[in-house]
Coordinates of C-alpha atoms in Angstrom, one line a residue:
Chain A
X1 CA 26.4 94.1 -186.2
X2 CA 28.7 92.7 -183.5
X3 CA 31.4 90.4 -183.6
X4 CA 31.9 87.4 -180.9
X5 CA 35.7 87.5 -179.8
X6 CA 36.2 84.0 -181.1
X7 CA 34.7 85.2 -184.7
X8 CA 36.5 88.3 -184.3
X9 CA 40.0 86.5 -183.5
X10 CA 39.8 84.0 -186.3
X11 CA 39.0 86.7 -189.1
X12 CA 41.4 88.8 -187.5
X13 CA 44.2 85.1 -188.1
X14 CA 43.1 84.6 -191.4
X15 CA 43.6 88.2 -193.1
X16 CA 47.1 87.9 -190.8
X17 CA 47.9 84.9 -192.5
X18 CA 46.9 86.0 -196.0
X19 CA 49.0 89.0 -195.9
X20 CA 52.0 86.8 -194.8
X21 CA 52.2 84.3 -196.6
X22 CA 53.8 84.4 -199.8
X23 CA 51.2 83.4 -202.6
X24 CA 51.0 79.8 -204.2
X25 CA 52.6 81.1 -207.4
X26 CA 56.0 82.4 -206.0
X27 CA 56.7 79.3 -203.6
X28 CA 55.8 77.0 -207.0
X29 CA 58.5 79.0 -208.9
X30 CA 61.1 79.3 -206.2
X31 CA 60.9 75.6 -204.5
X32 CA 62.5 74.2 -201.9
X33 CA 65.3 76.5 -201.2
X34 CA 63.6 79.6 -200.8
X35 CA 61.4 78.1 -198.2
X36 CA 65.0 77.0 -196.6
X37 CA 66.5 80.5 -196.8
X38 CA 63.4 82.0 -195.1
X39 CA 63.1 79.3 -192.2
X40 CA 67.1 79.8 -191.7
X41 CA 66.4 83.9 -191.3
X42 CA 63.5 83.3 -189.0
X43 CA 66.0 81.3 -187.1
X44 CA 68.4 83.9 -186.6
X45 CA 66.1 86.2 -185.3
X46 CA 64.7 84.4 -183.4
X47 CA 68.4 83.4 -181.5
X48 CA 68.7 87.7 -181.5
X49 CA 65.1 88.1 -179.7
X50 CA 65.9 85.8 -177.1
X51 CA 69.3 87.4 -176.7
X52 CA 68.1 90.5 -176.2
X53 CA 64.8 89.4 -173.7
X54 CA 67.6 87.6 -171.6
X55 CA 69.4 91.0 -171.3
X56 CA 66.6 92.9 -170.6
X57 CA 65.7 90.2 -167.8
X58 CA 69.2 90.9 -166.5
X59 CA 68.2 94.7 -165.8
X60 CA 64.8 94.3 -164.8
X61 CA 64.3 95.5 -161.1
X62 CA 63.8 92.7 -158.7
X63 CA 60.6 92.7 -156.2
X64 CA 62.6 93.9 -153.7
X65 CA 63.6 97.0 -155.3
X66 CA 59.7 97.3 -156.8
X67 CA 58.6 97.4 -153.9
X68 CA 60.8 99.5 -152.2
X69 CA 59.7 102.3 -155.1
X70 CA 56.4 101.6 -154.6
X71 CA 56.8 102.3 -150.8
X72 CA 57.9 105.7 -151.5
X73 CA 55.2 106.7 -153.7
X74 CA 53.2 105.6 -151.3
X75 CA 54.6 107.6 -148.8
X76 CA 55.0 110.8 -151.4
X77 CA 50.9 110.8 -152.6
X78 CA 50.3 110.2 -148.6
X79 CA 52.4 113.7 -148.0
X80 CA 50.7 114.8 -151.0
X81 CA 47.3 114.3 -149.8
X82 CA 48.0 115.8 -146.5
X83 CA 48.8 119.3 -148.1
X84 CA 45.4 118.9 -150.0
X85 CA 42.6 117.7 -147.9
X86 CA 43.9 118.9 -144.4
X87 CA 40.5 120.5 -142.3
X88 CA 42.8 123.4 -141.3
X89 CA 45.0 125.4 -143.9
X90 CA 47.6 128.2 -142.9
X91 CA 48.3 130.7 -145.0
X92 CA 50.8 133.5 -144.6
X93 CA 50.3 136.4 -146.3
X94 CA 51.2 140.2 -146.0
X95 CA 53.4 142.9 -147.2
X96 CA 56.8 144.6 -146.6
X97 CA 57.9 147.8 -148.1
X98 CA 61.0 150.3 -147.5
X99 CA 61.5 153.9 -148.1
X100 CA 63.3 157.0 -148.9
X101 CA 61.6 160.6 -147.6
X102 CA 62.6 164.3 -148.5
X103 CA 61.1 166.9 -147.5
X104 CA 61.6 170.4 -147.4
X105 CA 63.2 171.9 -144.3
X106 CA 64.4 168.6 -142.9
X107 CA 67.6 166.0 -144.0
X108 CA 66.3 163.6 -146.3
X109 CA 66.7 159.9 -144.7
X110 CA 65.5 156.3 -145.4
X111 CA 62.6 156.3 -143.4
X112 CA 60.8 152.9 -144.0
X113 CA 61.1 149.3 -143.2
X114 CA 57.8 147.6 -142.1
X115 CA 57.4 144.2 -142.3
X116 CA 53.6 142.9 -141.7
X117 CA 52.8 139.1 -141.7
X118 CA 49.4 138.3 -142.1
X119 CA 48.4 135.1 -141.1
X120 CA 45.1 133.0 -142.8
X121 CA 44.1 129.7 -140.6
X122 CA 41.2 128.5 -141.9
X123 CA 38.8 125.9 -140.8
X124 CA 37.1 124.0 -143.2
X125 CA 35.3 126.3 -145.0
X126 CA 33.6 127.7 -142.1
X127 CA 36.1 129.9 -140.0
X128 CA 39.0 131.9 -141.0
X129 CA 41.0 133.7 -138.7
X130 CA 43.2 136.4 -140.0
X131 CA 45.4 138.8 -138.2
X132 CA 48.2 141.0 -139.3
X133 CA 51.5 141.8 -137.1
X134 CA 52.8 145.1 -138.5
X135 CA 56.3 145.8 -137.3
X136 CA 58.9 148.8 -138.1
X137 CA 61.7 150.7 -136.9
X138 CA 60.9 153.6 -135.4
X139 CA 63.1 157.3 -136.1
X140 CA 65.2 156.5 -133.2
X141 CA 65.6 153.1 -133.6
X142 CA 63.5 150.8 -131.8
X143 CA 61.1 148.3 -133.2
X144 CA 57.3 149.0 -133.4
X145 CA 54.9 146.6 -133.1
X146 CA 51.0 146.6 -134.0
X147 CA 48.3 144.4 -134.0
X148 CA 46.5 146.0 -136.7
X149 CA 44.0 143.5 -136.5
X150 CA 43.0 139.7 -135.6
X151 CA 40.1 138.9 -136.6
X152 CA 37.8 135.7 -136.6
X153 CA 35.1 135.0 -139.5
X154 CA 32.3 132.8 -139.1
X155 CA 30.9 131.7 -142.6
X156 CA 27.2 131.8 -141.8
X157 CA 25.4 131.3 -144.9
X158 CA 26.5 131.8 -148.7
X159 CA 25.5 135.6 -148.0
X160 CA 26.2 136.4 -144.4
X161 CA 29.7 136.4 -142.7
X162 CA 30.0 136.7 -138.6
X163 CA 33.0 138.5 -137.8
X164 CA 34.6 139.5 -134.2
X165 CA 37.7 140.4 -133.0
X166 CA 40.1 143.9 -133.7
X167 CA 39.0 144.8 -137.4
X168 CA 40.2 147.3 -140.1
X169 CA 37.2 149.7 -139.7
X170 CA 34.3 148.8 -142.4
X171 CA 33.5 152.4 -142.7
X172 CA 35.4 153.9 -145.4
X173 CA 37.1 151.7 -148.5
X174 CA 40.9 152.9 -148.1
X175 CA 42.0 152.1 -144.7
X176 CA 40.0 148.9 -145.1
X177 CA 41.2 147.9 -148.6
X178 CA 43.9 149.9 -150.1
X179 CA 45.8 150.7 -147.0
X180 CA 48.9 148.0 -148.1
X181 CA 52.1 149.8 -149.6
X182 CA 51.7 147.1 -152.9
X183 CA 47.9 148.0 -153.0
X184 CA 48.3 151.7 -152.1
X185 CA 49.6 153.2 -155.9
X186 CA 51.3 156.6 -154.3
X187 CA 53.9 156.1 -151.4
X188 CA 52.1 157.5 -148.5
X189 CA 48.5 157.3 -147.7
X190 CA 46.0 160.2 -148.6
X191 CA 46.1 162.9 -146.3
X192 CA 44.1 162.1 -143.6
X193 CA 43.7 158.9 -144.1
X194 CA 47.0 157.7 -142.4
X195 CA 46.5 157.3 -138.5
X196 CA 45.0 159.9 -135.9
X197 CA 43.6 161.4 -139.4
X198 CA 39.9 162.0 -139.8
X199 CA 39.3 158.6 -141.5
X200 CA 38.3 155.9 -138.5
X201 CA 41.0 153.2 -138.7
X202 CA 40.2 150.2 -136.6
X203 CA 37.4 148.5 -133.9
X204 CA 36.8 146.2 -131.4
X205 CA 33.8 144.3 -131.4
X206 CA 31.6 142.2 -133.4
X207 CA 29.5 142.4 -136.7
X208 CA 27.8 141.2 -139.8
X209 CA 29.1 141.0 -143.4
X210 CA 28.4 139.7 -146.7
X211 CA 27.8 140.1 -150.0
X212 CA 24.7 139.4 -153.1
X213 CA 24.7 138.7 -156.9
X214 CA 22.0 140.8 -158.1
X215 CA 21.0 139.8 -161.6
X216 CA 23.8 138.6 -164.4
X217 CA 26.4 141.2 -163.3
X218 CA 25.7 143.5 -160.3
X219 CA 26.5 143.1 -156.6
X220 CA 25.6 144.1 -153.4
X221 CA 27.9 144.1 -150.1
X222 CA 27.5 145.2 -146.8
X223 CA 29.4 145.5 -143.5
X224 CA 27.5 146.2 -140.2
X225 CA 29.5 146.3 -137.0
X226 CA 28.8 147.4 -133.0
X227 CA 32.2 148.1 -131.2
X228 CA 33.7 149.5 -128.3
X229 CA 34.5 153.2 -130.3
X230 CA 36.9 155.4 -130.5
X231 CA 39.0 157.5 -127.4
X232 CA 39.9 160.9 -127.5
X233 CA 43.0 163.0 -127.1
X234 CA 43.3 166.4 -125.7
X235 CA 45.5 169.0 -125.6
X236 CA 45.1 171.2 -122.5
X237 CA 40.9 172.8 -122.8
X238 CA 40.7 171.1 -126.2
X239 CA 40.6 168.3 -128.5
X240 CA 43.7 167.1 -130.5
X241 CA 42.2 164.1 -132.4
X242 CA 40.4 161.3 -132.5
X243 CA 41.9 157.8 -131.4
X244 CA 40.4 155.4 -133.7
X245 CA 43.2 152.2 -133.7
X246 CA 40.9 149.9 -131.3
X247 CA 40.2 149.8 -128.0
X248 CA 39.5 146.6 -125.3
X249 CA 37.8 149.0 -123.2
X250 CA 35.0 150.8 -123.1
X251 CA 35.7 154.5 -121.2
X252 CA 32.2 156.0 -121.9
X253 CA 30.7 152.8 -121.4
X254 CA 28.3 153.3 -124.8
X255 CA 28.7 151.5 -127.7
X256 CA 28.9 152.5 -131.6
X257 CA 27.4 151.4 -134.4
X258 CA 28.4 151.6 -138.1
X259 CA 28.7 149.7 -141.4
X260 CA 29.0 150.5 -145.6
X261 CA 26.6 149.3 -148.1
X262 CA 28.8 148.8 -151.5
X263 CA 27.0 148.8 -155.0
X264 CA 28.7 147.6 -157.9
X265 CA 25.6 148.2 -160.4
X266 CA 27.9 147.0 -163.6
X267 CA 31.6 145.3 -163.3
X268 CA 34.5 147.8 -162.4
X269 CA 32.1 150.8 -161.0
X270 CA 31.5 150.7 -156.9
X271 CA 29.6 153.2 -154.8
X272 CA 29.7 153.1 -151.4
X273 CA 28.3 155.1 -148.2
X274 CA 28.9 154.8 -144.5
X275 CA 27.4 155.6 -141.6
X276 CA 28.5 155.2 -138.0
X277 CA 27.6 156.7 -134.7
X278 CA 28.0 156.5 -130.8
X279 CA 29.6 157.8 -127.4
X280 CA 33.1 158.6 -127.3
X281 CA 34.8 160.4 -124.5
X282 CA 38.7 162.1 -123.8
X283 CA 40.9 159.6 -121.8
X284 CA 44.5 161.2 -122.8
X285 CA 46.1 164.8 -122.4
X286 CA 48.5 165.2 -125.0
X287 CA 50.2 167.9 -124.0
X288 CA 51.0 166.1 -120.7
X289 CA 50.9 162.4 -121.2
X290 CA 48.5 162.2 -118.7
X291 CA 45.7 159.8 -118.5
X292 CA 42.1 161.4 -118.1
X293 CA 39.3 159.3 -116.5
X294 CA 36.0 159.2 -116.0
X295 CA 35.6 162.4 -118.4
X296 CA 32.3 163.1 -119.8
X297 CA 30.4 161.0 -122.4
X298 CA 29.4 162.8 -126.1
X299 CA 28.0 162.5 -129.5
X300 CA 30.8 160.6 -132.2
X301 CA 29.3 160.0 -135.8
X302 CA 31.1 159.2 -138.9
X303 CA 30.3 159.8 -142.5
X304 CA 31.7 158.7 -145.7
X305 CA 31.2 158.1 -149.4
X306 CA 33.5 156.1 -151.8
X307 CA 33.5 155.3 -155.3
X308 CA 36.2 153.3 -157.9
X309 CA 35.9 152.7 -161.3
X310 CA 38.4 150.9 -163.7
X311 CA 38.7 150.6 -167.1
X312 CA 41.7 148.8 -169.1
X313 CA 44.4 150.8 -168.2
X314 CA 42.9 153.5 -165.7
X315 CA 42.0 153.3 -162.4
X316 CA 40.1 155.7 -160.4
X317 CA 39.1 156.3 -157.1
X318 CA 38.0 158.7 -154.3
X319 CA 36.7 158.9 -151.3
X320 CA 35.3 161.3 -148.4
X321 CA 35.0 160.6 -145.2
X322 CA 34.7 162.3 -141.8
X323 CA 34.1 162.4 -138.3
X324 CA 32.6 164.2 -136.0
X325 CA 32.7 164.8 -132.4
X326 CA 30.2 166.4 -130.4
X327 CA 30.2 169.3 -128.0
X328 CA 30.0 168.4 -124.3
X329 CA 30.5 170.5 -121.7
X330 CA 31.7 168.9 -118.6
X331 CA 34.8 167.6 -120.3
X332 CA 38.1 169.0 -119.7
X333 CA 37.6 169.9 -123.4
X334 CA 34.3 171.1 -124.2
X335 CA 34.2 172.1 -127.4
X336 CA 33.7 169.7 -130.3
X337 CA 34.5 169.7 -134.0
X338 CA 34.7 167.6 -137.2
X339 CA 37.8 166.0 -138.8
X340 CA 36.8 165.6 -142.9
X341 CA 38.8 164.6 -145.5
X342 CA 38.5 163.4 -149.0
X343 CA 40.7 162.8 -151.8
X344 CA 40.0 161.2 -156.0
X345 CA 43.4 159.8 -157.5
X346 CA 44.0 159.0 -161.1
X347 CA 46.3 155.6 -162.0
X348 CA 47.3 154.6 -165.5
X349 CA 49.1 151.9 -166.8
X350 CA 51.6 153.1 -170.0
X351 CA 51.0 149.7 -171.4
X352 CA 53.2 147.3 -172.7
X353 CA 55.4 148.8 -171.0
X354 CA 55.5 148.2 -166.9
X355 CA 55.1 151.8 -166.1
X356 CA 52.2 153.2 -164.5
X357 CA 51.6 157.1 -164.0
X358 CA 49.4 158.5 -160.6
X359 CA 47.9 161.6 -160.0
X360 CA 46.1 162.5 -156.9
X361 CA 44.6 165.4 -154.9
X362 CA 43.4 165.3 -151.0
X363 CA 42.5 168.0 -148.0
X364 CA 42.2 167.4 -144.8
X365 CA 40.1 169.7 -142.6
X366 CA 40.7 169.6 -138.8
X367 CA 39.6 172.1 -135.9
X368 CA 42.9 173.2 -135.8
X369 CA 44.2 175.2 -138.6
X370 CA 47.7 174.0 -137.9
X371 CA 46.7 170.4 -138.9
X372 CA 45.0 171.4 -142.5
X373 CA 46.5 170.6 -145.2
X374 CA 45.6 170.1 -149.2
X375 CA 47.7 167.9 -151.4
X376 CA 48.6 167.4 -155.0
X377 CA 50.6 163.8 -155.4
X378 CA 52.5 163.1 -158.8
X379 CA 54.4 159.6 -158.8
X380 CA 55.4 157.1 -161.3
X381 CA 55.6 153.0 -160.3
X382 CA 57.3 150.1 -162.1
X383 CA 55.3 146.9 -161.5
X384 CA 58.8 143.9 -161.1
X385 CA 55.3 142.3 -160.9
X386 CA 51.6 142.9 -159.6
X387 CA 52.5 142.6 -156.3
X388 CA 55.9 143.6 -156.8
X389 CA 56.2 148.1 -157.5
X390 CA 58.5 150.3 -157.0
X391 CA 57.0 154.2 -156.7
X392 CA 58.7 157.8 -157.0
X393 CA 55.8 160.1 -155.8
X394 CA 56.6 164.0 -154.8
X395 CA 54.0 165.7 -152.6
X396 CA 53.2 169.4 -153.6
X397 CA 52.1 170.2 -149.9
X398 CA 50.1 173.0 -149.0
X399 CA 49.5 173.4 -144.8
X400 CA 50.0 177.0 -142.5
X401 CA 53.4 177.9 -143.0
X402 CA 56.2 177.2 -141.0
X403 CA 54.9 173.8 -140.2
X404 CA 55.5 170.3 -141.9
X405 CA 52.2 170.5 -143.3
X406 CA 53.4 173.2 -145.6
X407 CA 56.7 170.9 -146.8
X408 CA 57.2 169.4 -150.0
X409 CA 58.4 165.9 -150.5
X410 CA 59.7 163.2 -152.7
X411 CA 59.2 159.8 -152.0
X412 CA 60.5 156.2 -153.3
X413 CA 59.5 153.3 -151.9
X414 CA 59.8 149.6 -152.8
X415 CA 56.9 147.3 -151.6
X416 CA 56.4 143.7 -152.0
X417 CA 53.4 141.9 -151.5
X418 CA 53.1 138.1 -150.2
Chain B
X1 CA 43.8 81.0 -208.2
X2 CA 45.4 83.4 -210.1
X3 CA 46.9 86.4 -208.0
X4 CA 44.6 88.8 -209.3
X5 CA 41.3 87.0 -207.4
X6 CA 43.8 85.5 -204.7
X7 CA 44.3 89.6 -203.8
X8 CA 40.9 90.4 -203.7
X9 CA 40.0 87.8 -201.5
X10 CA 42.7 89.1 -199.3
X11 CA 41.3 92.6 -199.2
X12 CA 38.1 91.1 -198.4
X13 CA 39.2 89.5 -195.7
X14 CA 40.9 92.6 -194.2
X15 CA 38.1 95.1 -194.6
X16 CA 35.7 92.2 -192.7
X17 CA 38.4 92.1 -190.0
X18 CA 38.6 96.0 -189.9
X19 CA 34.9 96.7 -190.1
X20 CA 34.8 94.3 -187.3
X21 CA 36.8 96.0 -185.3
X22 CA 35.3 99.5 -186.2
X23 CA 31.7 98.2 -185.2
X24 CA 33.2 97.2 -181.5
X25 CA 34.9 100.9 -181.1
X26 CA 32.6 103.7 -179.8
X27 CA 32.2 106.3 -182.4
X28 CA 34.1 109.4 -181.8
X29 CA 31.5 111.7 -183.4
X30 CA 28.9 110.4 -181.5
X31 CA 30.5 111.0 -178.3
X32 CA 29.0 114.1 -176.2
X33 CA 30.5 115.9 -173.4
X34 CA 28.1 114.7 -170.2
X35 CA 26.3 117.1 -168.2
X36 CA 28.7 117.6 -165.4
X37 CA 31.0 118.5 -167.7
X38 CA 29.3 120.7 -169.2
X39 CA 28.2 122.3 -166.1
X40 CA 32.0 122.5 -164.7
X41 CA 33.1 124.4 -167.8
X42 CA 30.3 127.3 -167.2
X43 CA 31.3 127.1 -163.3
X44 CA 34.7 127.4 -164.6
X45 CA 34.2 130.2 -167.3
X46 CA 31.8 131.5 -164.4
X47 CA 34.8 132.1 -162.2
X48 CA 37.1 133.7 -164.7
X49 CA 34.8 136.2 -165.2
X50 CA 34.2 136.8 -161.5
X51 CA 38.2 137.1 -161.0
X52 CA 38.4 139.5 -163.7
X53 CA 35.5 141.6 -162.5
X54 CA 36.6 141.6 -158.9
X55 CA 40.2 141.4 -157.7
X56 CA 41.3 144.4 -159.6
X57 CA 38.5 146.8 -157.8
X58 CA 41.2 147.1 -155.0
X59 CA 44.6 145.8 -156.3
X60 CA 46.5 144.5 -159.3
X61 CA 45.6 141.1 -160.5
X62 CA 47.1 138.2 -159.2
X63 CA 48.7 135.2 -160.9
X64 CA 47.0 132.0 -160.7
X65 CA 50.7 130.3 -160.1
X66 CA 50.8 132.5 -157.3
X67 CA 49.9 130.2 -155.2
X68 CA 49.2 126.3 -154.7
X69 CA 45.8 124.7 -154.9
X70 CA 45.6 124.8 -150.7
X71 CA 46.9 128.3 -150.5
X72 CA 44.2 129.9 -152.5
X73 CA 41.6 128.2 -150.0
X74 CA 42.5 130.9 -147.1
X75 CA 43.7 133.6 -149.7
X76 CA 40.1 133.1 -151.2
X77 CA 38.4 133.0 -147.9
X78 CA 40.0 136.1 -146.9
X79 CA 39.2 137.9 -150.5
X80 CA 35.4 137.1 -149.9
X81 CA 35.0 139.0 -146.6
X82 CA 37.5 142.0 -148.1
X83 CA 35.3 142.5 -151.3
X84 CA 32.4 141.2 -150.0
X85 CA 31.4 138.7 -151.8
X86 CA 28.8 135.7 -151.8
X87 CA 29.9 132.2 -150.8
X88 CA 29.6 130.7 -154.1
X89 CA 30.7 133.6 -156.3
X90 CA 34.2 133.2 -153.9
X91 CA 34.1 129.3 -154.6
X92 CA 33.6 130.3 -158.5
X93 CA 36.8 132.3 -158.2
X94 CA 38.7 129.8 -155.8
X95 CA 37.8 127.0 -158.2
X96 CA 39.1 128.6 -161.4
X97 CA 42.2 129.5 -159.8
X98 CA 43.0 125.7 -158.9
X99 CA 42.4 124.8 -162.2
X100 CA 44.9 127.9 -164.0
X101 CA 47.7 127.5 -161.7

């Protein structure tokens, strides 16, 4: 049952009044001067309420000075909404880190000061465009600067992402995902995996990329990419590496093709494999400085299989990945060979406390024994924050001796992630 | 009237008025959560779990005060083509995070 408003106001008057007034018996027994008494105290309060709304009419604002507030609210949730609902957003992101190095055999220096932006604009929620500027200081002094990629990405569909530009290679997980000192849990990269190693570290060129659900909690994600390719170096009548930081031309004039299917069958475990191949060809003597064109065309395939797998405090990881150059044998250096390396790493966090313990083990296998090297890392970080570590890692160094490859060093660095 | 049947005609009164005025309120109990928002708390709880299960297979979580609401848009963007995932598992993820922060 419902009310009216009328109904509802007079019962709501009545029960008022009841519980006012004074019953019939009391005013009988206290007569006229009572009532007087009470009528002379309403009276005085009354005087004090309309003393006090007459000072509070003093300090109310006037319309001016309303509306000069509301003006600027106005103005504030128009600012406001700008920040929120603009089509494009920027974004700047990135990481800077600096570093102490000791190795055997050499003077022990502060050998790290990168700085590297990396800018997000993104349209809508269709295109993002996202390039990092990595700069240094060289040993001698000067200031180092690399594109280490710009990159455009069309969002497609829900499951398929168009991507062009210079890109962090999508074959192999570290260079493409782990390369950034606050990512990276031991001061230097895995050996080989650093650049001119035997992991491929950039391209030029276009691709496809994406990712599934697959049932309640597995995953599927996939890069596939046709570039330009890799140049190589030589040293005299042989190769000295493979150039893999991204080319704008084309010296062989073929193309190569490559991608990595990931599978994360249940949360916190990934596999993935990749699989690349092409034409690559020498354009630079090493030895000399010299550039080489027009050299001979050859077989360039890449390999790789990565895996990670956390679990509350631990994290771990490896990967193998290499790549191989064919012989060819019209080019000043005719003879071919593989660049492989692999390495698994162990991180634990000593929880509650911010401490976190790494172990890790790597080789790197080149054509030229002077290059090999195997490599047992041992470091300690303090997470300031997660993006925020210090590290203290020594390198037990194994390489032909007499060369750096065979030194030792200790390592602290400081990185900070933006 | 004595005072004894002058009272309880007063609490009469006042339990009509307040039983009134109950009848006119909505009752609480009866009051469900809608559909939608029912389905933005899975979408939400959705997300958490997709943060957890993904951001730390490369790096160290992230605070959802790291950023502001428009910053995670391109941050988010960028995590869906590193980690590969779907469009709507990143706007699961992009959508918790504006709601923690």
């Amino acid at each position: 049952m419902e009310l009216s408003n009328a109904t509802f106001a007079r019962t709501l008057i009545a029960a008022g009044m009841l519980l006012v007034l004074p019953d019939s018996a009391a005013i009988a027994d206290d007569g006229l001067g009572l009532l007087k008494r009470e009528v002379n105290e309403l009276r005085k309060e009354l005087a004090e309420v309309k003393a006090e709304l007459k000072q509070q009419r003093k300090q109310a604002a006037s319309k001016d000075e309303v509306s000069v507030v509301e003006n600027k609210v106005a103005r504030v949730e128009r600012q406001h909404g700008d920040w929120k609902d603009t089509n494009s957003t920027l974004h700047v992101a990135g990481y800077a880190d600096i570093g102490y190095a000791d190795a055997q055999n050499s003077t022990g220096s502060f050998n790290q000061a990168r700085f590297n932006p990396i800018f997000h604009f993104l349209y809508k929620d269709l295109l993002l465009l996202e390039a990092e500027a990595e700069t240094g200081i060289s040993s001698t002094g000067s200031t180092e600067f690399n594109l280490e990629y710009a990159t455009m990405d069309l969002f497609l569909t829900d499951n398929i992402t168009v991507f062009g530009g210079k890109f962090l290679s999508p074959m192999g997980y570290f260079r493409q995902n782990l390369h950034p000192s606050w990512i990276n849990k031991f001061p230097s990269a895995p050996i080989g995996f650093g650049h001119d190693g035997a992991a491929p570290e950039a391209g030029v060129g276009a691709g496809v990329r994406g990712g599934f659900g697959v049932g309640a909690r597995s995953q599927l994600n996939y890069a596939l990419y046709i570039g330009n390719g890799p140049e190589l170096a030589s040293d005299g009548s042989e190769l000295d590496g493979v150039k893999s930081g991204g080319f704008t031309r084309d010296a062989d004039g073929k193309k190569v093709i490559g991608g990595r299917l990931g599978i994360v069958p249940i949360p916190h475990l990934e596999f993935g494999v990749s699989a690349g191949g092409g034409k690559t060809s020498v354009t630079k003597d090493e030895g000399s400085g010299t550039a080489i064109v027009g050299d001979a065309a050859r077989d360039y395939t890449v390999l790789g299989a990565d895996f990670a797998y956390q679990r509350k405090q631990l994290d771990l990881r490896g990967e193998y990945i290499q790549q191989r150059v064919g012989d060819a044998s019209a080019s000043v250096a005719p003879r071919g060979g593989t660049w492989k390396t692999w390495y698994v790493q162990a991180a634990y966090r000593l929880l509650p406390t911010k401490w976190e313990g790494v172990l890790r083990y790597g080789d790197f296998d080149s054509p030229h024994d002077v290059q090999d090297q195997q490599q047992w890392g041992v470091g300690m970080n303090y997470l300031f924050g997660p993006n925020l570590i210090a590290k203290l890692g020594y390198e037990f160094n194994q390489g032909q001796s007499g060369t750096v490859a065979d030194d030792n060093r200790l390592l602290l660095q400081f990185s900070y992630g933006f | 009237m004595s005072n004894q049947k002058y009272f309880a005609a007063r609490a009469a009164l006042i339990a009509a008025a307040l039983g009134a005025f109950s009848i006119g309120l909505p009752s609480a109990a009866a009051e469900k959560p809608s559909q939608k928002a029912q389905a933005n708390a899975a979408e939400f709880a959705r997300g958490a779990r997709l943060w957890a299960e993904n951001c730390n297979r490369c790096h160290n979580m992230r605070d959802p005060k790291d950023y502001r609401d428009e910053q995670w848009r391109p941050v988010i963007a960028h995590m869906r083509v590193r980690a590969g995932l779907s469009g709507d598992q990143a706007h699961a993820i992009l959508r918790f995070l504006q709601e923690s922060n």
